[in-house]
């Protein structure tokens, strides 16, 4: 998450610009301490449409570029000279553009407590900073997800739900 600029409603739809950022940590199997791996910034434009597929549905589509620090790219793409082989030459990663992501999400809330959701995310890494790394594999990827959420507790005082 991060700051969001709302461009207002457009009929049943709304558009905004989200300036997302996050810190990345890992916990290795030989060490129980979390280690900072770097930062990711992902500005994206989002469109939300309530009721597109029925009165209790929300459809979301977003497009955004992903940028990562050199420290994070080092974790995934660096090949130190001590680990270099004939088919895996040494490589020094750099920070910068990681790729573009496009997401399509559908939410259905049959009650105030239940929400069912699904989505498709497309990941495009053409022109990414470290495509020359021997550890870089795919310029395109996709993921599909689905799930359900139930709110066990709710405040008695509530504001209208903004999806």
Short mmCIF file of C-alpha atoms in Angstrom, two decimals:
data_model
loop_
_atom_site.label_atom_id
_atom_site.label_comp_id
_atom_site.label_asym_id
_atom_site.label_seq_id
_atom_site.Cartn_x
_atom_site.Cartn_y
_atom_site.Cartn_z
CA UNK A 1 0.00 0.00 0.00
CA UNK A 2 0.89 3.65 -0.10
CA UNK A 3 -0.59 7.03 -0.90
CA UNK A 4 -3.44 7.09 -3.39
CA UNK A 5 -4.70 9.89 -5.61
CA UNK A 6 -8.41 9.49 -6.35
CA UNK A 7 -9.56 10.79 -9.75
CA UNK A 8 -13.21 10.54 -8.73
CA UNK A 9 -16.18 8.50 -9.78
CA UNK A 10 -17.14 7.89 -13.35
CA UNK A 11 -20.66 6.49 -13.28
CA UNK A 12 -20.36 3.20 -11.39
CA UNK A 13 -16.58 3.22 -11.85
CA UNK A 14 -13.74 5.03 -10.16
CA UNK A 15 -10.10 5.60 -11.08
CA UNK A 16 -7.10 6.24 -8.91
CA UNK A 17 -3.32 6.33 -8.92
CA UNK A 18 -1.68 4.29 -6.16
CA UNK A 19 1.95 4.92 -5.20
CA UNK A 20 2.74 1.59 -3.58
CA UNK A 21 5.99 0.67 -1.91
CA UNK A 22 7.20 -2.12 0.34
CA UNK A 23 10.27 -3.41 2.10
CA UNK A 24 11.29 -7.00 1.35
CA UNK A 25 12.65 -9.38 4.01
CA UNK A 26 13.59 -13.05 4.02
CA UNK A 27 14.18 -15.68 6.66
CA UNK A 28 16.77 -18.27 5.67
CA UNK A 29 16.53 -21.89 6.81
CA UNK A 30 19.91 -21.74 8.56
CA UNK A 31 19.14 -18.50 10.40
CA UNK A 32 15.89 -17.56 12.11
CA UNK A 33 16.45 -13.80 11.82
CA UNK A 34 14.72 -11.76 9.13
CA UNK A 35 17.16 -10.09 6.74
CA UNK A 36 16.34 -6.93 4.82
CA UNK A 37 16.60 -7.58 1.07
CA UNK A 38 15.65 -4.19 -0.38
CA UNK A 39 12.69 -2.13 -1.49
CA UNK A 40 10.08 -2.26 -4.25
CA UNK A 41 8.16 0.72 -5.65
CA UNK A 42 5.09 0.10 -7.77
CA UNK A 43 3.07 3.06 -9.01
CA UNK A 44 -0.12 1.86 -10.64
CA UNK A 45 -3.32 3.12 -12.19
CA UNK A 46 -6.46 1.32 -11.02
CA UNK A 47 -10.02 1.22 -12.29
CA UNK A 48 -12.85 -0.09 -10.08
CA UNK A 49 -16.38 -0.77 -11.30
CA UNK A 50 -19.17 -1.66 -8.87
CA UNK A 51 -21.98 -3.82 -10.18
CA UNK A 52 -20.43 -4.68 -13.55
CA UNK A 53 -21.34 -8.37 -13.23
CA UNK A 54 -24.21 -7.99 -10.76
CA UNK A 55 -25.24 -5.78 -7.85
CA UNK A 56 -22.88 -7.39 -5.32
CA UNK A 57 -19.77 -7.47 -7.51
CA UNK A 58 -16.73 -5.24 -7.87
CA UNK A 59 -14.39 -5.56 -10.83
CA UNK A 60 -10.88 -4.09 -10.60
CA UNK A 61 -8.22 -3.67 -13.23
CA UNK A 62 -4.79 -2.17 -12.62
CA UNK A 63 -1.62 -1.53 -14.59
CA UNK A 64 1.68 -0.63 -12.99
CA UNK A 65 5.42 -0.61 -13.40
CA UNK A 66 7.62 -2.30 -10.78
CA UNK A 67 11.02 -0.96 -9.70
CA UNK A 68 13.40 -2.56 -7.20
CA UNK A 69 16.58 -1.51 -5.44
CA UNK A 70 19.95 -2.98 -6.38
CA UNK A 71 20.05 -4.83 -3.07
CA UNK A 72 16.87 -6.74 -3.95
CA UNK A 73 18.00 -7.44 -7.52
CA UNK A 74 21.34 -8.68 -6.11
CA UNK A 75 19.43 -11.29 -4.07
CA UNK A 76 17.79 -12.75 -7.19
CA UNK A 77 20.16 -12.03 -10.09
CA UNK A 78 23.75 -11.67 -8.80
CA UNK A 79 26.22 -14.47 -9.52
CA UNK A 80 29.37 -14.01 -7.44
CA UNK A 81 32.61 -15.02 -9.15
CA UNK A 82 33.06 -17.84 -6.61
CA UNK A 83 29.83 -19.44 -7.89
CA UNK A 84 30.38 -18.80 -11.59
CA UNK A 85 30.50 -21.78 -13.94
CA UNK A 86 30.78 -22.20 -17.71
CA UNK A 87 26.99 -22.17 -18.09
CA UNK A 88 26.52 -19.54 -15.36
CA UNK A 89 28.98 -16.63 -15.70
CA UNK A 90 29.53 -14.05 -12.99
CA UNK A 91 26.95 -11.25 -13.06
CA UNK A 92 26.57 -8.00 -11.12
CA UNK A 93 22.90 -7.01 -10.84
CA UNK A 94 21.70 -3.43 -10.87
CA UNK A 95 18.63 -1.76 -9.44
CA UNK A 96 15.86 -0.35 -11.58
CA UNK A 97 12.95 -1.51 -13.69
CA UNK A 98 11.72 -5.02 -12.87
CA UNK A 99 8.66 -5.23 -15.11
CA UNK A 100 5.06 -4.28 -15.74
CA UNK A 101 2.08 -5.94 -14.10
CA UNK A 102 -1.54 -6.00 -15.20
CA UNK A 103 -4.17 -7.32 -12.83
CA UNK A 104 -7.82 -8.26 -13.18
CA UNK A 105 -9.78 -8.96 -9.98
CA UNK A 106 -13.42 -9.82 -9.31
CA UNK A 107 -15.01 -9.61 -5.87
CA UNK A 108 -18.45 -10.92 -4.94
CA UNK A 109 -19.91 -10.09 -1.51
CA UNK A 110 -23.11 -12.09 -1.00
CA UNK A 111 -23.38 -10.81 2.61
CA UNK A 112 -21.74 -8.14 4.78
CA UNK A 113 -19.47 -10.82 6.22
CA UNK A 114 -18.58 -12.99 3.22
CA UNK A 115 -16.49 -12.02 0.19
CA UNK A 116 -15.42 -14.37 -2.57
CA UNK A 117 -12.68 -13.20 -4.93
CA UNK A 118 -10.63 -14.30 -7.91
CA UNK A 119 -8.15 -12.76 -10.27
CA UNK A 120 -5.53 -12.97 -12.96
CA UNK A 121 -2.16 -11.19 -12.83
CA UNK A 122 0.11 -10.85 -15.85
CA UNK A 123 3.83 -10.15 -15.31
CA UNK A 124 5.89 -8.78 -18.20
CA UNK A 125 9.65 -8.37 -17.77
CA UNK A 126 10.68 -7.15 -21.24
CA UNK A 127 13.33 -4.47 -20.82
CA UNK A 128 13.96 -5.30 -17.16
CA UNK A 129 17.28 -4.15 -15.68
CA UNK A 130 18.72 -7.67 -15.25
CA UNK A 131 17.54 -9.69 -18.25
CA UNK A 132 21.21 -10.46 -19.04
CA UNK A 133 21.65 -12.32 -15.74
CA UNK A 134 22.14 -16.08 -16.17
CA UNK A 135 19.55 -16.45 -13.37
CA UNK A 136 16.86 -14.51 -15.28
CA UNK A 137 14.44 -17.01 -16.81
CA UNK A 138 11.11 -15.71 -18.10
CA UNK A 139 10.05 -12.48 -19.75
CA UNK A 140 6.38 -13.30 -19.15
CA UNK A 141 4.44 -14.93 -16.34
CA UNK A 142 0.87 -15.24 -15.17
CA UNK A 143 -0.83 -16.18 -11.94
CA UNK A 144 -4.43 -17.03 -11.14
CA UNK A 145 -5.89 -16.87 -7.68
CA UNK A 146 -9.17 -17.31 -5.85
CA UNK A 147 -10.32 -17.30 -2.26
CA UNK A 148 -12.91 -16.35 0.29
CA UNK A 149 -12.89 -14.11 3.34
CA UNK A 150 -15.20 -14.04 6.32
CA UNK A 151 -15.39 -11.17 8.84
CA UNK A 152 -15.80 -12.75 12.28
CA UNK A 153 -16.18 -9.40 14.04
CA UNK A 154 -17.52 -6.09 12.78
CA UNK A 155 -17.78 -2.68 14.36
CA UNK A 156 -21.26 -1.52 15.23
CA UNK A 157 -20.43 1.88 13.74
CA UNK A 158 -19.63 1.40 10.08
CA UNK A 159 -18.86 3.55 7.10
CA UNK A 160 -19.90 2.59 3.55
CA UNK A 161 -17.64 -0.06 2.08
CA UNK A 162 -15.18 1.26 -0.49
CA UNK A 163 -13.88 -1.51 -2.71
#
